[in-house]
PDB file of C-alpha atoms in Angstrom:
ATOM      1  CA  MET U   1       3.235  24.075 -21.420  1.00 56.00           C
ATOM      2  CA  SER U   2       0.513  21.426 -21.542  1.00 69.00           C
ATOM      3  CA  ASP U   3      -2.290  21.066 -19.010  1.00 83.00           C
ATOM      4  CA  SER U   4      -1.047  17.601 -18.005  1.00 91.00           C
ATOM      5  CA  PRO U   5       0.015  17.075 -14.378  1.00 96.00           C
ATOM      6  CA  ALA U   6       3.666  17.778 -13.672  1.00 97.00           C
ATOM      7  CA  ILE U   7       3.913  14.199 -12.383  1.00 98.00           C
ATOM      8  CA  GLU U   8       1.534  11.315 -13.009  1.00 98.00           C
ATOM      9  CA  ILE U   9       2.455   7.921 -11.559  1.00 98.00           C
ATOM     10  CA  THR U  10       0.145   4.940 -12.034  1.00 97.00           C
ATOM     11  CA  GLY U  11       0.703   1.485 -10.538  1.00 97.00           C
ATOM     12  CA  LEU U  12       4.472   1.902 -10.105  1.00 97.00           C
ATOM     13  CA  ARG U  13       6.313  -1.159  -8.838  1.00 95.00           C
ATOM     14  CA  HIS U  14      10.048  -1.645  -8.441  1.00 95.00           C
ATOM     15  CA  ALA U  15      11.910  -4.435  -6.646  1.00 94.00           C
ATOM     16  CA  TYR U  16      15.540  -5.197  -5.869  1.00 93.00           C
ATOM     17  CA  LYS U  17      15.782  -8.979  -6.117  1.00 89.00           C
ATOM     18  CA  THR U  18      13.336 -10.206  -3.460  1.00 90.00           C
ATOM     19  CA  HIS U  19      12.830  -6.801  -1.784  1.00 91.00           C
ATOM     20  CA  VAL U  20       9.880  -4.825  -3.146  1.00 93.00           C
ATOM     21  CA  ALA U  21      10.763  -1.144  -2.751  1.00 94.00           C
ATOM     22  CA  VAL U  22       7.491   0.297  -4.085  1.00 95.00           C
ATOM     23  CA  SER U  23       4.250  -1.434  -5.034  1.00 95.00           C
ATOM     24  CA  GLU U  24       1.146  -0.080  -6.788  1.00 95.00           C
ATOM     25  CA  VAL U  25       2.213   3.510  -6.152  1.00 96.00           C
ATOM     26  CA  THR U  26      -0.218   5.959  -7.753  1.00 97.00           C
ATOM     27  CA  PHE U  27      -0.399   9.741  -7.350  1.00 97.00           C
ATOM     28  CA  THR U  28      -0.303  12.999  -9.317  1.00 97.00           C
ATOM     29  CA  VAL U  29       1.369  16.364  -8.757  1.00 98.00           C
ATOM     30  CA  ALA U  30      -0.137  19.557 -10.148  1.00 97.00           C
ATOM     31  CA  GLN U  31       1.970  22.012 -12.121  1.00 97.00           C
ATOM     32  CA  LYS U  32       3.456  25.010 -10.308  1.00 96.00           C
ATOM     33  CA  SER U  33       2.930  23.434  -6.888  1.00 97.00           C
ATOM     34  CA  ILE U  34       5.163  22.270  -4.056  1.00 97.00           C
ATOM     35  CA  HIS U  35       4.483  18.618  -3.281  1.00 97.00           C
ATOM     36  CA  GLY U  36       5.860  16.934  -0.180  1.00 95.00           C
ATOM     37  CA  PHE U  37       6.954  13.312  -0.356  1.00 95.00           C
ATOM     38  CA  VAL U  38       7.378  11.771   3.080  1.00 92.00           C
ATOM     39  CA  GLY U  39       7.793   8.391   4.676  1.00 90.00           C
ATOM     40  CA  PRO U  40       9.994   6.446   7.124  1.00 88.00           C
ATOM     41  CA  ASN U  41      13.455   5.290   6.114  1.00 86.00           C
ATOM     42  CA  GLY U  42      13.096   2.411   3.680  1.00 87.00           C
ATOM     43  CA  ALA U  43       9.609   3.453   2.573  1.00 91.00           C
ATOM     44  CA  GLY U  44      10.624   3.683  -1.111  1.00 93.00           C
ATOM     45  CA  LYS U  45      11.028   7.452  -1.474  1.00 93.00           C
ATOM     46  CA  THR U  46      14.493   7.454  -3.047  1.00 92.00           C
ATOM     47  CA  THR U  47      13.537   4.638  -5.430  1.00 94.00           C
ATOM     48  CA  THR U  48      10.540   6.665  -6.602  1.00 96.00           C
ATOM     49  CA  LEU U  49      12.711   9.758  -7.033  1.00 95.00           C
ATOM     50  CA  LYS U  50      15.253   7.815  -9.089  1.00 95.00           C
ATOM     51  CA  VAL U  51      12.453   6.560 -11.334  1.00 97.00           C
ATOM     52  CA  LEU U  52      11.197  10.118 -11.799  1.00 97.00           C
ATOM     53  CA  ALA U  53      14.748  11.237 -12.575  1.00 96.00           C
ATOM     54  CA  THR U  54      14.944   8.523 -15.297  1.00 96.00           C
ATOM     55  CA  LEU U  55      17.782   6.766 -13.451  1.00 95.00           C
ATOM     56  CA  LEU U  56      15.618   3.667 -12.923  1.00 94.00           C
ATOM     57  CA  ALA U  57      13.047   2.293 -15.338  1.00 93.00           C
ATOM     58  CA  PRO U  58       9.695   1.312 -13.805  1.00 92.00           C
ATOM     59  CA  GLN U  59       9.344  -2.467 -13.776  1.00 94.00           C
ATOM     60  CA  THR U  60       5.550  -2.189 -13.718  1.00 95.00           C
ATOM     61  CA  GLY U  61       3.251   0.782 -14.177  1.00 96.00           C
ATOM     62  CA  SER U  62       3.652   4.088 -15.938  1.00 96.00           C
ATOM     63  CA  VAL U  63       5.281   7.412 -15.088  1.00 97.00           C
ATOM     64  CA  HIS U  64       4.675  10.642 -16.998  1.00 97.00           C
ATOM     65  CA  VAL U  65       6.267  14.061 -16.544  1.00 97.00           C
ATOM     66  CA  PHE U  66       4.253  16.886 -18.108  1.00 97.00           C
ATOM     67  CA  GLY U  67       2.512  14.233 -20.198  1.00 96.00           C
ATOM     68  CA  SER U  68       5.740  12.632 -21.493  1.00 97.00           C
ATOM     69  CA  ASP U  69       6.501   8.990 -20.767  1.00 97.00           C
ATOM     70  CA  ILE U  70       9.804   8.767 -18.872  1.00 96.00           C
ATOM     71  CA  VAL U  71      10.845   5.661 -20.803  1.00 95.00           C
ATOM     72  CA  LYS U  72       9.741   6.511 -24.340  1.00 95.00           C
ATOM     73  CA  ASP U  73      10.606  10.217 -24.067  1.00 96.00           C
ATOM     74  CA  ARG U  74      13.504   9.989 -21.652  1.00 95.00           C
ATOM     75  CA  ASN U  75      15.676  12.671 -23.271  1.00 93.00           C
ATOM     76  CA  SER U  76      12.894  15.244 -23.439  1.00 94.00           C
ATOM     77  CA  VAL U  77      11.948  14.495 -19.827  1.00 96.00           C
ATOM     78  CA  ARG U  78      15.540  15.001 -18.707  1.00 94.00           C
ATOM     79  CA  ARG U  79      15.519  18.473 -20.245  1.00 94.00           C
ATOM     80  CA  ARG U  80      12.582  19.431 -18.053  1.00 96.00           C
ATOM     81  CA  ILE U  81      13.732  18.048 -14.708  1.00 97.00           C
ATOM     82  CA  GLY U  82      16.432  18.955 -12.234  1.00 96.00           C
ATOM     83  CA  TYR U  83      17.400  16.243  -9.744  1.00 95.00           C
ATOM     84  CA  MET U  84      19.198  16.928  -6.480  1.00 93.00           C
ATOM     85  CA  PRO U  85      19.980  13.639  -4.698  1.00 89.00           C
ATOM     86  CA  ASP U  86      20.355  13.291  -0.940  1.00 82.00           C
ATOM     87  CA  HIS U  87      24.040  12.359  -1.120  1.00 74.00           C
ATOM     88  CA  PHE U  88      25.475  14.499  -3.882  1.00 68.00           C
ATOM     89  CA  SER U  89      29.024  14.457  -5.210  1.00 76.00           C
ATOM     90  CA  MET U  90      30.693  17.703  -6.164  1.00 84.00           C
ATOM     91  CA  TYR U  91      33.917  18.565  -7.974  1.00 88.00           C
ATOM     92  CA  ARG U  92      35.441  20.115  -4.894  1.00 85.00           C
ATOM     93  CA  GLN U  93      38.607  21.374  -6.608  1.00 91.00           C
ATOM     94  CA  MET U  94      36.513  23.650  -8.853  1.00 95.00           C
ATOM     95  CA  THR U  95      35.330  27.127  -8.029  1.00 96.00           C
ATOM     96  CA  VAL U  96      31.592  27.680  -7.773  1.00 96.00           C
ATOM     97  CA  PHE U  97      31.524  29.383 -11.190  1.00 97.00           C
ATOM     98  CA  GLU U  98      33.606  26.643 -12.845  1.00 96.00           C
ATOM     99  CA  TYR U  99      31.324  23.967 -11.417  1.00 96.00           C
ATOM    100  CA  LEU U 100      28.148  25.625 -12.724  1.00 96.00           C
ATOM    101  CA  ASP U 101      29.796  26.493 -16.038  1.00 96.00           C
ATOM    102  CA  PHE U 102      30.731  22.843 -16.543  1.00 95.00           C
ATOM    103  CA  PHE U 103      27.136  21.668 -16.108  1.00 94.00           C
ATOM    104  CA  GLY U 104      25.808  24.493 -18.261  1.00 95.00           C
ATOM    105  CA  ALA U 105      28.115  23.371 -21.072  1.00 96.00           C
ATOM    106  CA  ALA U 106      26.977  19.764 -20.581  1.00 93.00           C
ATOM    107  CA  TYR U 107      23.406  20.947 -21.236  1.00 92.00           C
ATOM    108  CA  GLY U 108      24.511  22.634 -24.459  1.00 93.00           C
ATOM    109  CA  LEU U 109      24.294  26.256 -23.329  1.00 95.00           C
ATOM    110  CA  SER U 110      26.496  28.763 -25.128  1.00 95.00           C
ATOM    111  CA  GLN U 111      29.049  30.744 -23.153  1.00 95.00           C
ATOM    112  CA  LYS U 112      26.813  33.810 -23.306  1.00 95.00           C
ATOM    113  CA  GLN U 113      23.825  31.791 -22.046  1.00 96.00           C
ATOM    114  CA  ARG U 114      25.929  30.242 -19.293  1.00 95.00           C
ATOM    115  CA  ASP U 115      27.227  33.582 -18.073  1.00 95.00           C
ATOM    116  CA  GLN U 116      23.690  34.985 -17.884  1.00 96.00           C
ATOM    117  CA  THR U 117      22.136  31.882 -16.314  1.00 96.00           C
ATOM    118  CA  ILE U 118      24.890  31.359 -13.770  1.00 96.00           C
ATOM    119  CA  GLY U 119      24.579  34.974 -12.686  1.00 96.00           C
ATOM    120  CA  ASP U 120      20.837  34.522 -12.254  1.00 95.00           C
ATOM    121  CA  VAL U 121      20.998  31.277 -10.245  1.00 96.00           C
ATOM    122  CA  LEU U 122      23.809  32.580  -8.030  1.00 96.00           C
ATOM    123  CA  ALA U 123      21.735  35.670  -7.275  1.00 95.00           C
ATOM    124  CA  LEU U 124      18.691  33.520  -6.504  1.00 93.00           C
ATOM    125  CA  THR U 125      20.636  31.276  -4.125  1.00 92.00           C
ATOM    126  CA  ASP U 126      22.513  34.245  -2.594  1.00 91.00           C
ATOM    127  CA  MET U 127      25.888  32.875  -3.690  1.00 94.00           C
ATOM    128  CA  ALA U 128      26.955  35.613  -6.139  1.00 94.00           C
ATOM    129  CA  GLY U 129      29.652  36.816  -3.758  1.00 94.00           C
ATOM    130  CA  ARG U 130      31.189  33.320  -3.528  1.00 95.00           C
ATOM    131  CA  LYS U 131      31.372  32.461  -7.230  1.00 95.00           C
ATOM    132  CA  ASN U 132      35.179  32.430  -7.250  1.00 96.00           C
ATOM    133  CA  ASP U 133      35.506  30.381  -4.039  1.00 96.00           C
ATOM    134  CA  TYR U 134      36.565  26.760  -4.211  1.00 96.00           C
ATOM    135  CA  ILE U 135      33.772  24.343  -3.344  1.00 94.00           C
ATOM    136  CA  GLN U 136      35.961  22.423  -0.898  1.00 93.00           C
ATOM    137  CA  GLY U 137      36.179  25.527   1.293  1.00 93.00           C
ATOM    138  CA  LEU U 138      32.423  26.057   1.558  1.00 92.00           C
ATOM    139  CA  SER U 139      30.247  25.057   4.481  1.00 89.00           C
ATOM    140  CA  ARG U 140      27.660  22.275   4.128  1.00 85.00           C
ATOM    141  CA  GLY U 141      24.891  24.853   3.805  1.00 86.00           C
ATOM    142  CA  MET U 142      26.685  26.755   1.060  1.00 90.00           C
ATOM    143  CA  GLN U 143      27.450  23.532  -0.792  1.00 90.00           C
ATOM    144  CA  GLN U 144      23.719  22.751  -0.678  1.00 89.00           C
ATOM    145  CA  ARG U 145      23.048  26.144  -2.257  1.00 91.00           C
ATOM    146  CA  VAL U 146      25.585  25.437  -4.995  1.00 93.00           C
ATOM    147  CA  SER U 147      24.006  22.041  -5.619  1.00 92.00           C
ATOM    148  CA  LEU U 148      20.588  23.708  -5.946  1.00 93.00           C
ATOM    149  CA  ALA U 149      22.085  26.299  -8.297  1.00 95.00           C
ATOM    150  CA  ARG U 150      23.479  23.439 -10.419  1.00 94.00           C
ATOM    151  CA  VAL U 151      19.988  21.925 -10.633  1.00 94.00           C
ATOM    152  CA  LEU U 152      18.675  25.250 -11.946  1.00 96.00           C
ATOM    153  CA  VAL U 153      21.338  25.915 -14.598  1.00 95.00           C
ATOM    154  CA  HIS U 154      19.315  24.471 -17.487  1.00 94.00           C
ATOM    155  CA  ASP U 155      16.075  26.137 -16.270  1.00 95.00           C
ATOM    156  CA  PRO U 156      14.039  22.952 -15.577  1.00 96.00           C
ATOM    157  CA  ASP U 157      10.276  23.028 -15.050  1.00 97.00           C
ATOM    158  CA  LEU U 158      10.309  20.327 -12.365  1.00 98.00           C
ATOM    159  CA  LEU U 159      12.716  20.112  -9.414  1.00 97.00           C
ATOM    160  CA  LEU U 160      13.189  16.733  -7.725  1.00 97.00           C
ATOM    161  CA  LEU U 161      14.800  17.361  -4.349  1.00 95.00           C
ATOM    162  CA  ASP U 162      15.784  14.473  -2.083  1.00 92.00           C
ATOM    163  CA  GLU U 163      16.315  15.720   1.492  1.00 88.00           C
ATOM    164  CA  PRO U 164      17.641  19.140   0.397  1.00 88.00           C
ATOM    165  CA  ALA U 165      17.733  20.415   4.004  1.00 84.00           C
ATOM    166  CA  SER U 166      19.667  17.421   5.347  1.00 79.00           C
ATOM    167  CA  GLY U 167      22.483  18.520   7.643  1.00 76.00           C
ATOM    168  CA  LEU U 168      21.586  22.218   7.520  1.00 81.00           C
ATOM    169  CA  ASP U 169      21.359  24.417  10.591  1.00 83.00           C
ATOM    170  CA  PRO U 170      17.965  26.052  11.363  1.00 84.00           C
ATOM    171  CA  ARG U 171      18.816  29.353   9.664  1.00 86.00           C
ATOM    172  CA  ALA U 172      20.056  27.641   6.504  1.00 84.00           C
ATOM    173  CA  ARG U 173      16.873  25.514   6.397  1.00 85.00           C
ATOM    174  CA  ILE U 174      14.645  28.572   6.697  1.00 87.00           C
ATOM    175  CA  GLU U 175      16.567  30.344   3.932  1.00 88.00           C
ATOM    176  CA  LEU U 176      16.300  27.253   1.712  1.00 89.00           C
ATOM    177  CA  MET U 177      12.515  27.147   2.199  1.00 89.00           C
ATOM    178  CA  GLU U 178      12.336  30.817   1.195  1.00 92.00           C
ATOM    179  CA  ILE U 179      14.270  30.030  -1.986  1.00 92.00           C
ATOM    180  CA  LEU U 180      11.857  27.190  -2.810  1.00 93.00           C
ATOM    181  CA  GLN U 181       8.873  29.491  -2.351  1.00 94.00           C
ATOM    182  CA  GLU U 182      10.512  31.990  -4.707  1.00 94.00           C
ATOM    183  CA  LEU U 183      11.054  29.242  -7.283  1.00 95.00           C
ATOM    184  CA  ARG U 184       7.375  28.297  -7.114  1.00 95.00           C
ATOM    185  CA  SER U 185       6.446  31.940  -7.729  1.00 95.00           C
ATOM    186  CA  LEU U 186       8.610  31.735 -10.859  1.00 94.00           C
ATOM    187  CA  GLY U 187       6.461  28.868 -12.152  1.00 95.00           C
ATOM    188  CA  LYS U 188       8.541  25.873 -11.072  1.00 97.00           C
ATOM    189  CA  THR U 189       6.997  22.647  -9.791  1.00 98.00           C
ATOM    190  CA  ILE U 190       8.867  21.331  -6.751  1.00 97.00           C
ATOM    191  CA  PHE U 191       8.764  17.720  -5.578  1.00 97.00           C
ATOM    192  CA  ILE U 192      10.522  17.539  -2.235  1.00 96.00           C
ATOM    193  CA  SER U 193      11.335  14.553  -0.070  1.00 92.00           C
ATOM    194  CA  SER U 194      12.077  15.507   3.526  1.00 83.00           C
ATOM    195  CA  HIS U 195      11.931  14.318   7.120  1.00 77.00           C
ATOM    196  CA  ILE U 196      11.393  17.849   8.453  1.00 75.00           C
ATOM    197  CA  LEU U 197       7.618  17.557   8.643  1.00 80.00           C
ATOM    198  CA  SER U 198       6.898  20.862  10.389  1.00 75.00           C
ATOM    199  CA  GLU U 199       8.443  22.795   7.502  1.00 75.00           C
ATOM    200  CA  LEU U 200       6.655  20.762   4.846  1.00 84.00           C
ATOM    201  CA  ALA U 201       3.310  21.492   6.499  1.00 81.00           C
ATOM    202  CA  THR U 202       3.701  25.219   5.880  1.00 82.00           C
ATOM    203  CA  LEU U 203       5.565  24.947   2.574  1.00 89.00           C
ATOM    204  CA  CYS U 204       3.624  22.355   0.568  1.00 92.00           C
ATOM    205  CA  ASP U 205       0.315  22.561  -1.280  1.00 92.00           C
ATOM    206  CA  SER U 206      -0.046  18.783  -1.360  1.00 94.00           C
ATOM    207  CA  VAL U 207       1.633  15.707   0.046  1.00 93.00           C
ATOM    208  CA  THR U 208       2.079  11.983  -0.515  1.00 95.00           C
ATOM    209  CA  ILE U 209       2.863   9.720   2.445  1.00 92.00           C
ATOM    210  CA  LEU U 210       4.600   6.460   1.598  1.00 93.00           C
ATOM    211  CA  ASP U 211       5.082   3.540   3.971  1.00 92.00           C
ATOM    212  CA  ARG U 212       6.625   0.150   3.182  1.00 91.00           C
ATOM    213  CA  GLY U 213       6.306   0.884  -0.523  1.00 93.00           C
ATOM    214  CA  HIS U 214       2.599   1.755  -0.432  1.00 94.00           C
ATOM    215  CA  VAL U 215       0.827   5.108  -0.635  1.00 95.00           C
ATOM    216  CA  LYS U 216      -0.981   5.822   2.643  1.00 92.00           C
ATOM    217  CA  TYR U 217      -2.246   9.275   1.678  1.00 91.00           C
ATOM    218  CA  THR U 218      -2.011  11.561  -1.320  1.00 94.00           C
ATOM    219  CA  GLY U 219      -3.804  14.847  -1.778  1.00 91.00           C
ATOM    220  CA  ALA U 220      -4.047  18.387  -0.452  1.00 88.00           C
ATOM    221  CA  MET U 221      -2.060  19.173   2.664  1.00 85.00           C
ATOM    222  CA  ARG U 222      -5.146  20.824   4.138  1.00 77.00           C
ATOM    223  CA  GLY U 223      -7.145  17.619   3.735  1.00 77.00           C
ATOM    224  CA  LEU U 224      -4.558  15.757   5.786  1.00 78.00           C
ATOM    225  CA  ILE U 225      -4.139  18.112   8.719  1.00 71.00           C
ATOM    226  CA  THR U 226      -7.652  19.487   9.270  1.00 67.00           C
ATOM    227  CA  ALA U 227     -10.347  17.723  11.259  1.00 57.00           C
ATOM    228  CA  THR U 228     -12.906  18.206   8.463  1.00 58.00           C
ATOM    229  CA  GLU U 229     -14.400  15.014   7.034  1.00 65.00           C
ATOM    230  CA  GLY U 230     -17.398  15.334   4.749  1.00 66.00           C
ATOM    231  CA  ASP U 231     -19.909  17.695   6.376  1.00 70.00           C
ATOM    232  CA  ILE U 232     -18.399  17.259   9.853  1.00 70.00           C
ATOM    233  CA  THR U 233     -15.823  19.858  10.831  1.00 79.00           C
ATOM    234  CA  GLY U 234     -14.043  20.749  14.050  1.00 83.00           C
ATOM    235  CA  TYR U 235     -12.964  23.874  15.933  1.00 87.00           C
ATOM    236  CA  ILE U 236     -10.951  24.419  19.097  1.00 87.00           C
ATOM    237  CA  LEU U 237     -12.152  26.761  21.847  1.00 88.00           C
ATOM    238  CA  THR U 238      -9.515  27.879  24.340  1.00 90.00           C
ATOM    239  CA  LEU U 239     -10.704  29.492  27.578  1.00 88.00           C
ATOM    240  CA  ALA U 240      -8.924  31.460  30.286  1.00 88.00           C
ATOM    241  CA  ALA U 241     -10.657  29.284  32.882  1.00 85.00           C
ATOM    242  CA  GLU U 242     -13.164  26.450  33.173  1.00 83.00           C
ATOM    243  CA  HIS U 243     -16.772  27.367  32.357  1.00 83.00           C
ATOM    244  CA  ALA U 244     -19.304  24.590  33.002  1.00 79.00           C
ATOM    245  CA  ALA U 245     -22.272  26.422  31.452  1.00 84.00           C
ATOM    246  CA  LEU U 246     -20.445  26.721  28.138  1.00 85.00           C
ATOM    247  CA  LEU U 247     -20.152  22.954  27.663  1.00 84.00           C
ATOM    248  CA  ALA U 248     -23.880  22.452  28.202  1.00 86.00           C
ATOM    249  CA  ALA U 249     -24.697  25.318  25.808  1.00 88.00           C
ATOM    250  CA  LEU U 250     -22.437  23.982  23.057  1.00 89.00           C
ATOM    251  CA  THR U 251     -23.718  20.411  23.383  1.00 89.00           C
ATOM    252  CA  ALA U 252     -27.297  21.654  22.984  1.00 90.00           C
ATOM    253  CA  LEU U 253     -26.607  23.473  19.716  1.00 91.00           C
ATOM    254  CA  PRO U 254     -28.191  21.898  16.593  1.00 91.00           C
ATOM    255  CA  GLY U 255     -25.583  20.097  14.520  1.00 90.00           C
ATOM    256  CA  VAL U 256     -23.010  19.625  17.296  1.00 90.00           C
ATOM    257  CA  THR U 257     -21.900  15.988  17.339  1.00 89.00           C
ATOM    258  CA  SER U 258     -19.324  16.086  20.148  1.00 87.00           C
ATOM    259  CA  VAL U 259     -17.585  18.339  22.649  1.00 87.00           C
ATOM    260  CA  ARG U 260     -14.438  16.982  24.291  1.00 85.00           C
ATOM    261  CA  GLN U 261     -11.624  18.338  26.384  1.00 84.00           C
ATOM    262  CA  VAL U 262      -8.401  18.337  24.360  1.00 81.00           C
ATOM    263  CA  GLU U 263      -6.127  17.750  27.342  1.00 77.00           C
ATOM    264  CA  ALA U 264      -6.991  16.935  30.937  1.00 73.00           C
ATOM    265  CA  GLY U 265      -6.708  19.930  33.233  1.00 74.00           C
ATOM    266  CA  GLN U 266      -6.594  22.430  30.359  1.00 79.00           C
ATOM    267  CA  PRO U 267      -9.620  24.592  29.387  1.00 87.00           C
ATOM    268  CA  ARG U 268      -9.357  23.719  25.686  1.00 86.00           C
ATOM    269  CA  TYR U 269     -12.287  22.005  23.966  1.00 86.00           C
ATOM    270  CA  ALA U 270     -12.645  20.373  20.565  1.00 87.00           C
ATOM    271  CA  VAL U 271     -16.110  20.868  19.129  1.00 89.00           C
ATOM    272  CA  GLN U 272     -17.254  18.811  16.142  1.00 87.00           C
ATOM    273  CA  PHE U 273     -20.360  19.829  14.247  1.00 88.00           C
ATOM    274  CA  ASP U 274     -22.228  19.443  10.982  1.00 88.00           C
ATOM    275  CA  LYS U 275     -21.337  22.533   8.955  1.00 84.00           C
ATOM    276  CA  THR U 276     -24.594  22.223   6.968  1.00 87.00           C
ATOM    277  CA  LYS U 277     -26.554  22.791  10.199  1.00 90.00           C
ATOM    278  CA  LEU U 278     -24.269  25.131  12.122  1.00 88.00           C
ATOM    279  CA  ALA U 279     -21.840  27.848  10.990  1.00 89.00           C
ATOM    280  CA  PRO U 280     -18.594  28.523  12.896  1.00 89.00           C
ATOM    281  CA  ASN U 281     -19.666  32.108  13.645  1.00 90.00           C
ATOM    282  CA  ALA U 282     -22.924  30.798  15.180  1.00 89.00           C
ATOM    283  CA  LEU U 283     -20.864  28.498  17.408  1.00 89.00           C
ATOM    284  CA  LEU U 284     -18.687  31.418  18.486  1.00 90.00           C
ATOM    285  CA  HIS U 285     -21.756  33.610  19.047  1.00 89.00           C
ATOM    286  CA  ALA U 286     -23.248  30.978  21.355  1.00 88.00           C
ATOM    287  CA  ALA U 287     -20.012  30.808  23.337  1.00 88.00           C
ATOM    288  CA  LEU U 288     -19.873  34.586  23.700  1.00 89.00           C
ATOM    289  CA  ALA U 289     -23.510  34.653  24.824  1.00 89.00           C
ATOM    290  CA  CYS U 290     -22.506  32.434  27.763  1.00 86.00           C
ATOM    291  CA  GLU U 291     -19.917  35.056  28.750  1.00 87.00           C
ATOM    292  CA  ALA U 292     -17.219  32.407  28.582  1.00 85.00           C
ATOM    293  CA  PRO U 293     -13.625  33.765  28.917  1.00 89.00           C
ATOM    294  CA  ILE U 294     -12.589  32.876  25.349  1.00 89.00           C
ATOM    295  CA  VAL U 295      -8.887  33.233  24.569  1.00 89.00           C
ATOM    296  CA  ALA U 296      -8.832  31.647  21.106  1.00 90.00           C
ATOM    297  CA  PHE U 297     -11.207  30.153  18.535  1.00 88.00           C
ATOM    298  CA  GLN U 298      -9.624  28.297  15.639  1.00 84.00           C
ATOM    299  CA  GLU U 299     -10.121  25.458  13.211  1.00 81.00           C
ATOM    300  CA  ASP U 300      -9.019  22.092  14.586  1.00 78.00           C
ATOM    301  CA  VAL U 301      -5.763  21.420  12.777  1.00 72.00           C
ATOM    302  CA  LYS U 302      -3.446  18.583  13.724  1.00 68.00           C
ATOM    303  CA  HIS U 303       0.283  18.612  13.172  1.00 69.00           C
ATOM    304  CA  LEU U 304       1.671  16.808  10.141  1.00 75.00           C
ATOM    305  CA  ASN U 305       3.727  14.771  12.611  1.00 75.00           C
ATOM    306  CA  ASP U 306       0.515  13.416  14.138  1.00 74.00           C
ATOM    307  CA  ALA U 307      -0.984  12.563  10.756  1.00 76.00           C
ATOM    308  CA  PHE U 308       2.263  10.875   9.759  1.00 77.00           C
ATOM    309  CA  MET U 309       2.312   8.723  12.908  1.00 80.00           C
ATOM    310  CA  ASP U 310      -1.341   7.776  12.429  1.00 77.00           C
ATOM    311  CA  LEU U 311      -0.789   6.634   8.836  1.00 81.00           C
ATOM    312  CA  THR U 312       2.527   4.813   9.107  1.00 81.00           C
ATOM    313  CA  ASP U 313       3.306   1.555  10.882  1.00 76.00           C
ATOM    314  CA  PRO U 314       5.857   1.273  13.721  1.00 69.00           C
ATOM    315  CA  GLY U 315       8.919  -0.916  13.480  1.00 54.00           C
ATOM    316  CA  VAL U 316      12.253  -1.159  11.702  1.00 45.00           C
ATOM    317  CA  ARG U 317      12.106  -1.203   7.878  1.00 47.00           C
ATOM    318  CA  THR U 318      13.881  -4.041   6.091  1.00 47.00           C
TER     319      THR U 318
END
């Protein structure tokens, strides 16, 4: 496998008549990572996924998968990707095994290869015991597992998943996330579009936020949700009770740029400081020296939901 990014999109633009779905979209996805792709409805996520899946040709810009151009090398790209759309159609009168066997044959696998591969993907998705069940009798969650198994039949290097947890109950979502983590450990790159931001925050290495067809952020998940910016970083001190002397002591420390109460009436304080002048353990040591009733001391991390709301515009998408 080459050292090229799993996905490299540069200046992508695609429009439907007068509606511009995506414009000047540029980002990369590292190999063997899980990359979140989020945005409001109508932001252009599904259009981008269809371009990556070679179902739409980019009108402007370039898209490469593992270094291969999706237009010039479309067939080779298709061999390396597995696409699971949001609204998937299934041959519901088939059994699970028949359904997977059909797609394995479509990819040119021999019967021996299909038998081995289908056994492996059913074991991975915990559906081995349902292989002879008809798809029409399966729950939504189990059908999602079968759809994921179908994506894996030809052993792709890159998985393109559009809202794979849509309609699943909490347990099924958790189990799906565990499967995705296992797939990453097997060397797969996973590109996942989802509205379940809390789960993406813990699952993904990196993220791209799209709004009204434009990239608002792309990069490491940690860079999006931590309060660190340049040399200035932030930590949260939680106390059992108010302690006036602590605030004065923290403010006087060299390198501290601000101390603020996180929420009125609550003894939780956000401290920002220059990490080149003050280490976090020195900050904690100063707090302990004041005999403050410290309950917790942690890096200031905001929820992905908050970052998402800060970066995207309100209003109905057209």
